[in-house]
Structures are given as structure tokens and as C-alpha cells.
mmCIF file of C-alpha atoms in Angstrom:
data_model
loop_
_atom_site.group_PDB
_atom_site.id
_atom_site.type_symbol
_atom_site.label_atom_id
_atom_site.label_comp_id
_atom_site.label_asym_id
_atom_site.label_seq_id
_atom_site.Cartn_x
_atom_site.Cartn_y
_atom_site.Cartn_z
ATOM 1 C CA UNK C 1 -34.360 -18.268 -12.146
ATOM 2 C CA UNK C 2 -34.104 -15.025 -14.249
ATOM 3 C CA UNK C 3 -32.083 -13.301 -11.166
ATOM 4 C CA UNK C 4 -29.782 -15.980 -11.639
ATOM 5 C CA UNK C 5 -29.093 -16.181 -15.141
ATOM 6 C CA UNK C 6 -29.001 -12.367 -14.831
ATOM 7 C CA UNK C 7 -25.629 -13.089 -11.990
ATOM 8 C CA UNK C 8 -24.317 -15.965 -13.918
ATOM 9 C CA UNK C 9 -24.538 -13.643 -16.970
ATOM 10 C CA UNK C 10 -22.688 -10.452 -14.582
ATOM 11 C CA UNK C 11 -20.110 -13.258 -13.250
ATOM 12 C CA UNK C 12 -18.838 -14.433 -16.992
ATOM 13 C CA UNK C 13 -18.689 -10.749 -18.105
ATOM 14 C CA UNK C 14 -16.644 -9.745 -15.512
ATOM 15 C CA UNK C 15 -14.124 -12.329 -15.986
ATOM 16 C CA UNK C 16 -14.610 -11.962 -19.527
ATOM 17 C CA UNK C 17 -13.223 -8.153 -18.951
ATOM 18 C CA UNK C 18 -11.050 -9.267 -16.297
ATOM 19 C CA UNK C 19 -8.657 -11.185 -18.998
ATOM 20 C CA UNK C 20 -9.775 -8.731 -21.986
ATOM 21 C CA UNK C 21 -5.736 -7.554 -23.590
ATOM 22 C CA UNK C 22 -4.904 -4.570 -23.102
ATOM 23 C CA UNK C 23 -4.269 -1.800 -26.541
ATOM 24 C CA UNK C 24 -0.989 -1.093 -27.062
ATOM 25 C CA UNK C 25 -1.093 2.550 -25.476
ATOM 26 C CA UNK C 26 -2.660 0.904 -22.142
ATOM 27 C CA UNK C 27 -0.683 -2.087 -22.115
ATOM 28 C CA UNK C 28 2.579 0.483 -22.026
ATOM 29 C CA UNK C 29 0.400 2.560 -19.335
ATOM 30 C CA UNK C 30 -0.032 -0.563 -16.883
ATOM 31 C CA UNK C 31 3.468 -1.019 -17.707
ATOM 32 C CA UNK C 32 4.677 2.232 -16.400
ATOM 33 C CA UNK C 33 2.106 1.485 -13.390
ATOM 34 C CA UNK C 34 3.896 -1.622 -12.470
ATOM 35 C CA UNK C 35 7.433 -0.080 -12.277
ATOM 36 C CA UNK C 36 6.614 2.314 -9.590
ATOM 37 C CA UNK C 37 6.750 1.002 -6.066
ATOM 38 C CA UNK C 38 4.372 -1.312 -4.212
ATOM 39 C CA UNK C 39 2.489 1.937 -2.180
ATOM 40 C CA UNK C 40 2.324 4.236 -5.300
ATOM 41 C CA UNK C 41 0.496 1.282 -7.107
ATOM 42 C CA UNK C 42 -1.659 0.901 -4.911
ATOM 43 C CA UNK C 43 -2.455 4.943 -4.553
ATOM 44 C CA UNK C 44 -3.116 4.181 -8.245
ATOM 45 C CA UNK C 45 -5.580 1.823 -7.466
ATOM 46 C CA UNK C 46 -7.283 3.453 -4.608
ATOM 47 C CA UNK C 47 -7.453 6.913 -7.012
ATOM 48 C CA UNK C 48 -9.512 4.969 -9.843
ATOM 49 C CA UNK C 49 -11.884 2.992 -7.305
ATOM 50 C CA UNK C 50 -12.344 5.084 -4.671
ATOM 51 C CA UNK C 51 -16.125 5.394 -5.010
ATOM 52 C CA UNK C 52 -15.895 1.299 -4.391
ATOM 53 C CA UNK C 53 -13.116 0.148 -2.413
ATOM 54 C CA UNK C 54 -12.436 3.030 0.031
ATOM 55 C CA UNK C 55 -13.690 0.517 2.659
ATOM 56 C CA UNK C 56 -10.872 -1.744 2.070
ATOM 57 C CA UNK C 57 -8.175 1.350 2.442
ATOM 58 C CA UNK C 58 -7.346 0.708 5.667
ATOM 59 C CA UNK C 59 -6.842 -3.371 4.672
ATOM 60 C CA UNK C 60 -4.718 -2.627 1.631
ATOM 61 C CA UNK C 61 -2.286 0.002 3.747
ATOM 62 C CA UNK C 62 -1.869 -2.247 6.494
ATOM 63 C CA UNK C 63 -2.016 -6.104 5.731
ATOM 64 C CA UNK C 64 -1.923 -6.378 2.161
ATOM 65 C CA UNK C 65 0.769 -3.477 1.610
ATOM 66 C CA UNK C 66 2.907 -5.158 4.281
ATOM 67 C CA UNK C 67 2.670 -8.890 3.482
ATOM 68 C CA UNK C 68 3.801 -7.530 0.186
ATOM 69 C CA UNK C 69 7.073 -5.679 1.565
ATOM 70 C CA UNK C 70 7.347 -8.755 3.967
ATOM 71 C CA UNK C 71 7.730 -11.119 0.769
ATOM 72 C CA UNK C 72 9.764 -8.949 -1.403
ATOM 73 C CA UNK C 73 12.402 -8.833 1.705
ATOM 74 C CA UNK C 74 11.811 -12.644 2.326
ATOM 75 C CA UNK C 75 13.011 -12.962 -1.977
ATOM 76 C CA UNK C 76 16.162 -10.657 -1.008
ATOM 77 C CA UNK C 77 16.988 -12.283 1.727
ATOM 78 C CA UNK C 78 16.859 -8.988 3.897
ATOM 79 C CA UNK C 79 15.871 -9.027 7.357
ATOM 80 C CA UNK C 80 16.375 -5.521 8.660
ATOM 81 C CA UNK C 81 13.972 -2.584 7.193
ATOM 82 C CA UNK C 82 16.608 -0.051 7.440
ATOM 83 C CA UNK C 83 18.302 -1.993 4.601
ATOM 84 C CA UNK C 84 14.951 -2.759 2.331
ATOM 85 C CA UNK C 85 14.425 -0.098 -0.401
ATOM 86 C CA UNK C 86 10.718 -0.767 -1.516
ATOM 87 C CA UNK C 87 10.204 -2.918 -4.212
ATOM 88 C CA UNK C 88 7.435 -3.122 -7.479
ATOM 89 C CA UNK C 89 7.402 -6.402 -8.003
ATOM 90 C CA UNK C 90 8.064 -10.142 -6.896
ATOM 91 C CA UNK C 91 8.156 -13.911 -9.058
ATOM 92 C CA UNK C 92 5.324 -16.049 -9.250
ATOM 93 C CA UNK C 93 7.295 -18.383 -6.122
ATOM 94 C CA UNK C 94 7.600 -15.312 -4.146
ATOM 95 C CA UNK C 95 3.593 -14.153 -5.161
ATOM 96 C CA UNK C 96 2.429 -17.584 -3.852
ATOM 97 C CA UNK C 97 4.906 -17.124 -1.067
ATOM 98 C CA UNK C 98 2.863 -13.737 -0.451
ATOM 99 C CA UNK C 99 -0.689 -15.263 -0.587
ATOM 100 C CA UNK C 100 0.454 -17.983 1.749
ATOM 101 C CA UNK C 101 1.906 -15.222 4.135
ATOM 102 C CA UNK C 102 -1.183 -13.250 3.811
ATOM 103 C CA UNK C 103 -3.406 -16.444 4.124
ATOM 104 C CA UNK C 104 -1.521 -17.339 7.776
ATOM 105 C CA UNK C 105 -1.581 -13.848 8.823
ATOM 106 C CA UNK C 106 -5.394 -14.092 8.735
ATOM 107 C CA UNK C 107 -6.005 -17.897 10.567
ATOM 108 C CA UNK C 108 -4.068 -15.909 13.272
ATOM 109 C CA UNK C 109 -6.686 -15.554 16.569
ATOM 110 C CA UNK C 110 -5.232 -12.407 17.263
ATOM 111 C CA UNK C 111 -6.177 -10.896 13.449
ATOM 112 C CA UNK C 112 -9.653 -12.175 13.847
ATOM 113 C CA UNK C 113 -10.420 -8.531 12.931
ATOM 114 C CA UNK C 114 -9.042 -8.812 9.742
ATOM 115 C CA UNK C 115 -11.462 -11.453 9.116
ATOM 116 C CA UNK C 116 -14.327 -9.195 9.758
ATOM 117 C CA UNK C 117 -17.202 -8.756 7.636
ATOM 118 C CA UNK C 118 -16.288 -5.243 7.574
ATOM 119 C CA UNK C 119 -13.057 -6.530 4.945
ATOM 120 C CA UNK C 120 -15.296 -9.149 3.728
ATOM 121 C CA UNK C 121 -14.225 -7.558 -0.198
ATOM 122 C CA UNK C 122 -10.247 -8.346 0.594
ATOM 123 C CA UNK C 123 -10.120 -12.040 1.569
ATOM 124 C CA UNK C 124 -7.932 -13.976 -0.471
ATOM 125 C CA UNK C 125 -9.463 -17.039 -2.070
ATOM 126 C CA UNK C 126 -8.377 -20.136 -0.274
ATOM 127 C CA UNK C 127 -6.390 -22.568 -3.341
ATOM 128 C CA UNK C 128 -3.944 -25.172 -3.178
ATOM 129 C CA UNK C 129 -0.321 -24.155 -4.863
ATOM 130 C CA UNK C 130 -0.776 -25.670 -8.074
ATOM 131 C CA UNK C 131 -4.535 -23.648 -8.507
ATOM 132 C CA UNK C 132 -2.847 -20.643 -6.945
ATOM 133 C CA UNK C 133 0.152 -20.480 -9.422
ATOM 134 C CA UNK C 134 -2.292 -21.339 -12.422
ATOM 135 C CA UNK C 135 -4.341 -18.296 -11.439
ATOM 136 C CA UNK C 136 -1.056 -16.136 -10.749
ATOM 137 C CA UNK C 137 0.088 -17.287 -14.918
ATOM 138 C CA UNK C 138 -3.389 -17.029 -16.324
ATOM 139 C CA UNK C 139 -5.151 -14.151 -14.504
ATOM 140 C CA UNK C 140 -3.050 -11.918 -12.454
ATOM 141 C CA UNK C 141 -0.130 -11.812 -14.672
ATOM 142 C CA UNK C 142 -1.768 -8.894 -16.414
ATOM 143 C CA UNK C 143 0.988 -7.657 -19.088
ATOM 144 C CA UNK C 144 2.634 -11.729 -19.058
ATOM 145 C CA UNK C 145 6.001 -10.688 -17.671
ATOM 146 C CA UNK C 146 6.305 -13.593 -15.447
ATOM 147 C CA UNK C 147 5.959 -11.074 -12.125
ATOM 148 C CA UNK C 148 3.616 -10.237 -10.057
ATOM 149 C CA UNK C 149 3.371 -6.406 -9.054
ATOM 150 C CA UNK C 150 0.644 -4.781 -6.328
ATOM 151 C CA UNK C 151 -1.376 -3.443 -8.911
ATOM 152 C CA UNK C 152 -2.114 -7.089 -10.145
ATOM 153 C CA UNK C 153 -2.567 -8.212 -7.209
ATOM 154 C CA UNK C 154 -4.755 -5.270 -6.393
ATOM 155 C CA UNK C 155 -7.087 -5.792 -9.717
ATOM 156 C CA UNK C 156 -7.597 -9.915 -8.821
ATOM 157 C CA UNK C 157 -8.574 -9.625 -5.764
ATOM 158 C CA UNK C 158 -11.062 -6.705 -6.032
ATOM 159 C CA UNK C 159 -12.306 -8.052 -9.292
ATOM 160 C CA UNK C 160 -15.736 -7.555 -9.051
ATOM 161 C CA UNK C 161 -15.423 -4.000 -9.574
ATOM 162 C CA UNK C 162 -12.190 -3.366 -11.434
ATOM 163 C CA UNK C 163 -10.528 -4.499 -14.229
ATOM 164 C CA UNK C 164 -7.330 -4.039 -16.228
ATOM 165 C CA UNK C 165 -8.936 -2.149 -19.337
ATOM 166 C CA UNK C 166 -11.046 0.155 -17.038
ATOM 167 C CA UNK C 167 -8.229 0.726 -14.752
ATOM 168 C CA UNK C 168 -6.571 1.747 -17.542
ATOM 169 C CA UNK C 169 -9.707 4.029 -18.668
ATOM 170 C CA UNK C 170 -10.071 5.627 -15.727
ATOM 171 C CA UNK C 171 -6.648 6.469 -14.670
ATOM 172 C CA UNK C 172 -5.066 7.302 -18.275
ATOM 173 C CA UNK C 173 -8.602 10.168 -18.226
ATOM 174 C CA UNK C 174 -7.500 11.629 -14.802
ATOM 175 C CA UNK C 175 -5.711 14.113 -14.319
ATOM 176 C CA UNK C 176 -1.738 14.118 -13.594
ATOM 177 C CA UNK C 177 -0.766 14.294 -9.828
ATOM 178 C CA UNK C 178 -1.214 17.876 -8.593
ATOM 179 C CA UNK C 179 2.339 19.501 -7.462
ATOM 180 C CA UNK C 180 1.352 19.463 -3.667
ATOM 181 C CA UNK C 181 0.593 15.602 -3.567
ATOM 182 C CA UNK C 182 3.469 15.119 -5.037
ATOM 183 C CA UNK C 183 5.277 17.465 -2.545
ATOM 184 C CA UNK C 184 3.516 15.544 0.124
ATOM 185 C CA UNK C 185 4.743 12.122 -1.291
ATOM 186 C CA UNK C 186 8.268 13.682 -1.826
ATOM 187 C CA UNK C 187 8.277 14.858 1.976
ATOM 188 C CA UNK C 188 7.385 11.022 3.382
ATOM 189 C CA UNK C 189 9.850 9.551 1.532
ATOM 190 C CA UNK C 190 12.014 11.636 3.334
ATOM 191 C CA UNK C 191 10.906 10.733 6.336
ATOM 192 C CA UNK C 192 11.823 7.076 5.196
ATOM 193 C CA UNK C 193 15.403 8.230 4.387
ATOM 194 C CA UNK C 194 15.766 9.744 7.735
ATOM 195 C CA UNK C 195 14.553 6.643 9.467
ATOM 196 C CA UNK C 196 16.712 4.566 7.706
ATOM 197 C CA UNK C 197 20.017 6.563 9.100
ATOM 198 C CA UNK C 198 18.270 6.617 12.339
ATOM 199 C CA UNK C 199 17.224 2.876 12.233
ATOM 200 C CA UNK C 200 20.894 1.886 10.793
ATOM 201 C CA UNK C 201 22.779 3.975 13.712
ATOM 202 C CA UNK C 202 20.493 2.128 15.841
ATOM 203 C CA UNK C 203 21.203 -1.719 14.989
ATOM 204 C CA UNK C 204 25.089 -0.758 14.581
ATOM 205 C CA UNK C 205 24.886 0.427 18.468
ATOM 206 C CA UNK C 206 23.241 -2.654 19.403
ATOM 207 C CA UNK C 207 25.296 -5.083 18.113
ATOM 208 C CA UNK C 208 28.391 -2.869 19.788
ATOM 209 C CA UNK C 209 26.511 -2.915 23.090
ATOM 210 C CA UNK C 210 25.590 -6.549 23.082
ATOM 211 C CA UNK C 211 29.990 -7.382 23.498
ATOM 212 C CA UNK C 212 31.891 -6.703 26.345
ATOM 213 C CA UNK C 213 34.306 -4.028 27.331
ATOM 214 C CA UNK C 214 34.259 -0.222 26.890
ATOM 215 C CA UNK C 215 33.140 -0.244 23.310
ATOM 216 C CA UNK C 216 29.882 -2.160 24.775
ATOM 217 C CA UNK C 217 29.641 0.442 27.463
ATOM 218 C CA UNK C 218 30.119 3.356 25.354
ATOM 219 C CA UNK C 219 27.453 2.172 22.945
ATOM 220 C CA UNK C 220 25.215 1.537 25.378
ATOM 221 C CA UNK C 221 25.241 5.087 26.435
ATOM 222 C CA UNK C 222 24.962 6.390 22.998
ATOM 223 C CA UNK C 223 22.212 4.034 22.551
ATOM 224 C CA UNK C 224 20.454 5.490 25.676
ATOM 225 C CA UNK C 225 20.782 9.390 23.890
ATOM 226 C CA UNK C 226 20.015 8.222 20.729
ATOM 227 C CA UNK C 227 16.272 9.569 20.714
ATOM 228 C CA UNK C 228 17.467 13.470 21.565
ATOM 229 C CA UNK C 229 20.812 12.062 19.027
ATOM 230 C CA UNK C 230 21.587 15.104 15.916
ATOM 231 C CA UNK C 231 19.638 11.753 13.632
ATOM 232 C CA UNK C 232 16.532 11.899 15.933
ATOM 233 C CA UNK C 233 16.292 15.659 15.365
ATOM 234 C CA UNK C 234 16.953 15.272 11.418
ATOM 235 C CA UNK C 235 13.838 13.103 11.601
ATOM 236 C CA UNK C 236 11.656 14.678 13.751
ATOM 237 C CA UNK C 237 12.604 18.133 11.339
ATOM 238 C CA UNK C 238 11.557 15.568 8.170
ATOM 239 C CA UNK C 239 8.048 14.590 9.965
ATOM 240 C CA UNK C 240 7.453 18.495 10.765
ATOM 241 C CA UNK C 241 7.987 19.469 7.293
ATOM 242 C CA UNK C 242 5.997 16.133 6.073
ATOM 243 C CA UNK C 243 3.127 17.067 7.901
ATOM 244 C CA UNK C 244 2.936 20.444 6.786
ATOM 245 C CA UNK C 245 3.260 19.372 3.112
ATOM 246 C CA UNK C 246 0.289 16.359 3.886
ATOM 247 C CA UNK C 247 -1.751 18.902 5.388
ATOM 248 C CA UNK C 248 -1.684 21.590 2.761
ATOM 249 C CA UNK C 249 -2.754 18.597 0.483
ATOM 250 C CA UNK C 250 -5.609 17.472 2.453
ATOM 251 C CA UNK C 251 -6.943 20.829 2.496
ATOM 252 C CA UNK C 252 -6.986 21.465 -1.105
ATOM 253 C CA UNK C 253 -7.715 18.298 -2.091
ATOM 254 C CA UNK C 254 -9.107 15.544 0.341
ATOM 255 C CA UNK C 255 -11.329 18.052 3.218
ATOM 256 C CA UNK C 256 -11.270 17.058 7.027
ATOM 257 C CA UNK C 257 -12.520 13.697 6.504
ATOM 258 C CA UNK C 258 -9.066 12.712 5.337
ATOM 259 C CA UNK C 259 -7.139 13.350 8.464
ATOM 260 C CA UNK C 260 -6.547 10.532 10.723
ATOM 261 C CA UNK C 261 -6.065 10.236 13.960
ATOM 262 C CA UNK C 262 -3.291 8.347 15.922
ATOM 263 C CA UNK C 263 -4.719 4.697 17.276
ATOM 264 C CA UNK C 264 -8.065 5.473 15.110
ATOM 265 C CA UNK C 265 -8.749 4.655 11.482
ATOM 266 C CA UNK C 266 -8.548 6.994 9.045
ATOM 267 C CA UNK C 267 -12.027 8.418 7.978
ATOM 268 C CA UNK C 268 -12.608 6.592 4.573
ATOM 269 C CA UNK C 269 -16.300 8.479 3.906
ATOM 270 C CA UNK C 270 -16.186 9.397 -0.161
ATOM 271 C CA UNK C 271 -18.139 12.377 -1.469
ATOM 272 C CA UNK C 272 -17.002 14.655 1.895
ATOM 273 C CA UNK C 273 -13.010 15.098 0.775
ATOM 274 C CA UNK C 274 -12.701 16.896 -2.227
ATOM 275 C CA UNK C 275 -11.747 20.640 -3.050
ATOM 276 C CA UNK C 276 -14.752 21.653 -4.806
ATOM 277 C CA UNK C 277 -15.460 24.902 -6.994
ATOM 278 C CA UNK C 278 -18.745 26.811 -7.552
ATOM 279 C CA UNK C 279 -20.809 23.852 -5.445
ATOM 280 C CA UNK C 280 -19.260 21.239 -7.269
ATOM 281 C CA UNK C 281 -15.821 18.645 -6.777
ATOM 282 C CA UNK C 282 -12.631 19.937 -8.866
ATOM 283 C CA UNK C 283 -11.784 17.250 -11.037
ATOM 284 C CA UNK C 284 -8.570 16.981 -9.985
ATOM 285 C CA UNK C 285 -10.103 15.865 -6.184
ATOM 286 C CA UNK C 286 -12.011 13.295 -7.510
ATOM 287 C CA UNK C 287 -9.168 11.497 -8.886
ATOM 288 C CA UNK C 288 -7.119 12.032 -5.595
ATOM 289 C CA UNK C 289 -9.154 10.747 -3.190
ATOM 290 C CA UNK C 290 -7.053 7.706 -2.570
ATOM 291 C CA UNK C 291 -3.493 9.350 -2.600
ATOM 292 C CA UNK C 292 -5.088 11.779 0.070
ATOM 293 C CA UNK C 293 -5.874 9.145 2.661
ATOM 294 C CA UNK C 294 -2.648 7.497 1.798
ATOM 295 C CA UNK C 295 -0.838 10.392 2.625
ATOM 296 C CA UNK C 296 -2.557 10.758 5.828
ATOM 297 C CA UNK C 297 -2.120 7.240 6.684
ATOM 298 C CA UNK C 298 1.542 6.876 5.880
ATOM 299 C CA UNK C 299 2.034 9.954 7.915
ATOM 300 C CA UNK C 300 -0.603 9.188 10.911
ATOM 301 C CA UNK C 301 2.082 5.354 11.193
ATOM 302 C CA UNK C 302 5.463 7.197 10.627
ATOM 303 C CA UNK C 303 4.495 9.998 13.837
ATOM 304 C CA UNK C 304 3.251 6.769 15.726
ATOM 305 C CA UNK C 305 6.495 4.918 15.251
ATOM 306 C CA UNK C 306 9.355 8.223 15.634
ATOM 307 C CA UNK C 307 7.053 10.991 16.072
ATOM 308 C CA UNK C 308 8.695 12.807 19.537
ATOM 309 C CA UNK C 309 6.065 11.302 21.988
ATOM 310 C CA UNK C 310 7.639 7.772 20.796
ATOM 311 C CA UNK C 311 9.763 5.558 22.781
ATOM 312 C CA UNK C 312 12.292 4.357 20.468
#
């Protein structure tokens, strides 16, 4: 009976910090947090918990991060990536939108998976619409701006061990992002540049090739030469000089345990990928643990897609 009083007790405080407001330098903090886009918020996330969530990494990159790009295209009516510049926020419609999404992605057989004990931590609560928007106003709406940004959404559903006010704590204490992640970061988005020209000479071939005549023919033969194409070798340049950059970062900062491997998950171990000095982790590694693997991920997914053993 104690033991449960004691978790009852654990439960209420949690919410209790869960909704606590946020001081005026914080609140403008979470503010700036929710402007950037939908992956840097969550490497903001991943940085402060690391120690608790790393598990879920792997979850957040690929399903959540996804169904999150998925419904901010769905809300601007874009349907080719190539077009879709990355977003940092959606509308409470579009946020239950994205839990319904989410929700169906997970029922499917074939993302049983997903489902997994192993990701046990990231399963969305199961709520009709009207609960489901109440909870989007009341709870996740952290600053009350009538949006819902990854960050929030990051916070509510791993609840249990963050909050608003110490996500603030922790991440307004660490230090700011060392020159080579941000190098790193600069060099991937890049990449995504370079795919974008590639991915938009792509779709304009294919709608040439799919009418009739010599224009057809010719862009079907420029279609066929389009992965040894002067665009192909822009972005294969991009992901050699992203790579380098990701790799000097993992070496200062995130250790061996940080480098994935193509068709594997990324190793998500904390305590074995920091820099550390005189025996002990640099202080700018522990608060980088997240960006790290997200580096290595992003990268590890962009090579898989248009890296030169691809078949585009």
C-alpha cells in the first residue's frame, strides 16, 4: 500500500512539473527551441536525455521524425520531397492528423517491430479526437501558441522523465554546439540541397519520358545517365565531404560507438561516446551525445538512399 501511494505520489508530481510555466528567460529559450526545424529539436531533446531515452533514438529518427515531416507536407499540400523544406511546427488539426498517422503506422502487421517492447517508452496513448485535442491545448501546447512543434511532442510523450522546466535546465546549462557539430550539421544539409536538384531533375525527366515522341525518348535516355549525371557527382562530392565532417565529430565527441552501420542500428550504448580528458568525459561530450548519433544516422540513411552503391 505504501509502494503505491509512494507511485501515485511520483505520478501527480510529474504531471504537476509536466504543466509547471515556464520563467520568462526559459519560456523565450523553448521559444527559440521551437523555431528551429523538426530534426534539430529533436537533437535538442536527445542532447538533454540522453542518459534516458537513447533507447528510443532509433524510434524518434525514423517513425516519429517522419510521421512528423509526413504531416507537415500533408498541411502544405506537398507531395514530392524534393519540394518540402523542413518544417518546426504544425496546428493542433494537423498534430491530431500526426498522432492518427503515427497511430496507423503502428496497427500496420508489417511495423509489428515498432510495437516491440524494445520501444515500449514511445507508444502513443490511444484517445479519441476530442481527448486527443484536449491534451494537445492543455498539455503539449507548452508556450500556448496554438502549434504543436517536435519538441512538444517530444516532452509528452516521454514524460516520465522529462519535462519543460528541466528541459529548459538542462539544455540552457550545456554548453553551445561545438564548431565541428555544427560543421557536420552544415555539411548534411548540403547533402539535402544536392538531393533536392538531383531529386527535382529526376521527376522533371519522368514526367517528359512518360509522353510520346522524341522529347519522351530523349528523356528517357537522360533519365537512364542520370546516376553518373554532373548532379549525381555534385552529390556524391556533398556525401564525401559530409562524411568527413560527421566523422571528425564522432571522434572528438561521440567515440566508435556512435558510428552506424548501413542496414544495422546505430549503437545507442551511453557512457562509451564521449571525448574525455584526464580519465574523465569533456563536458562538452556529455551534452552531445544525441546530436552525435543523429549525425551518424542522418548520414548512415542519406549514403543508403544516393550513396554510389545506390540504384537510383
Amino acid at each position: 500500500e505504501y509502494m503505491g501511494e509512494k507511485f501515485l505520489d511520483q505520478q501527480l508530481s510529474l504531471t504537476m512539473s509536466f504543466t509547471e510555466k515556464l520563467d520568462p528567460d526559459a519560456l523565450a529559450f523553448f521559444n527559440d527551441v521551437c523555431q528551429k526545424p523538426f530534426g534539430e529539436q529533436a537533437v535538442a531533446f536527445l542532447n538533454a536525455y540522453w542518459d534516458e531515452v537513447h533507447t528510443q533514438a532509433e524510434f524518434i529518427f525514423t517513425v516519429a521524425w517522419e510521421m512528423m515531416k509526413y504531416a507537415d507536407m500533408h498541411a502544405k499540400g506537398i507531395s514530392l520531397l524534393h519540394h518540402y523544406h523542413e518544417g518546426h511546427d504544425v496546428d493542433f488539426d494537423i498534430g491530431l492528423y500526426f498522432y492518427e498517422q503515427l497511430c496507423k503506422f503502428l496497427e500496420k502487421p508489417e511495423n509489428e517491430h515498432w510495437r516491440s517492447d524494445e520501444f515500449a517508452m514511445s507508444q502513443p496513448q490511444m484517445l479519441t479526437a476530442i481527448v486527443r485535442k484536449t491534451e494537445l491545448r492543455e498539455k503539449v501546447d507548452v508556450n500556448f501558441d496554438g502549434r504543436i512543434s517536435m519538441i512538444e511532442y517530444l516532452l509528452y510523450q516521454y514524460q516520465h522523465v522529462a519535462n519543460p522546466a528541466d528541459f529548459c535546465s538542462r539544455s540552457m546549462a550545456s554548453p553551445d554546439e561545438h564548431p565541428e557539430i555544427a560543421k557536420a550539421r552544415h555539411a548534411l544539409a548540403d547533402v539535402n540541397q544536392r538531393i533536392r536538384e538531383y531529386e527535382a531533375e529526376k521527376a522533371r525527366l519522368e514526367e517528359l519520358a512518360a509522353g510520346t515522341g522524341v522529347k519522351a525518348l530523349g528523356a528517357k535516355n537522360m533519365l537512364a545517365q542520370l546516376s553518373s549525371s554532373p548532379l549525381a557527382e555534385d552529390l556524391n562530392k556533398a556525401l564525401i565531404t559530409a562524411e568527413a565532417a560527421v566523422r571528425i565529430a564522432t571522434k572528438k565527441f561521440g567515440g566508435s560507438k556512435a558510428e552506424t552501420t548501413a542496414g544495422s542500428k546505430a549503437e545507442t550504448t551511453a557512457g562509451s561516446k564521449a571525448e574525455t580528458t584526464a580519465g574523465r568525459k569533456s563536458v562538452a561530450a556529455d551534452f552531445s551525445s544525441g546530436a552525435v548519433w543523429w549525425l551518424n544516422r542522418d548520414l548512415e540513411e542519406k549514403k543508403r538512399l544516393y550513396g554510389k552503391k545506390s540504384k537510383n
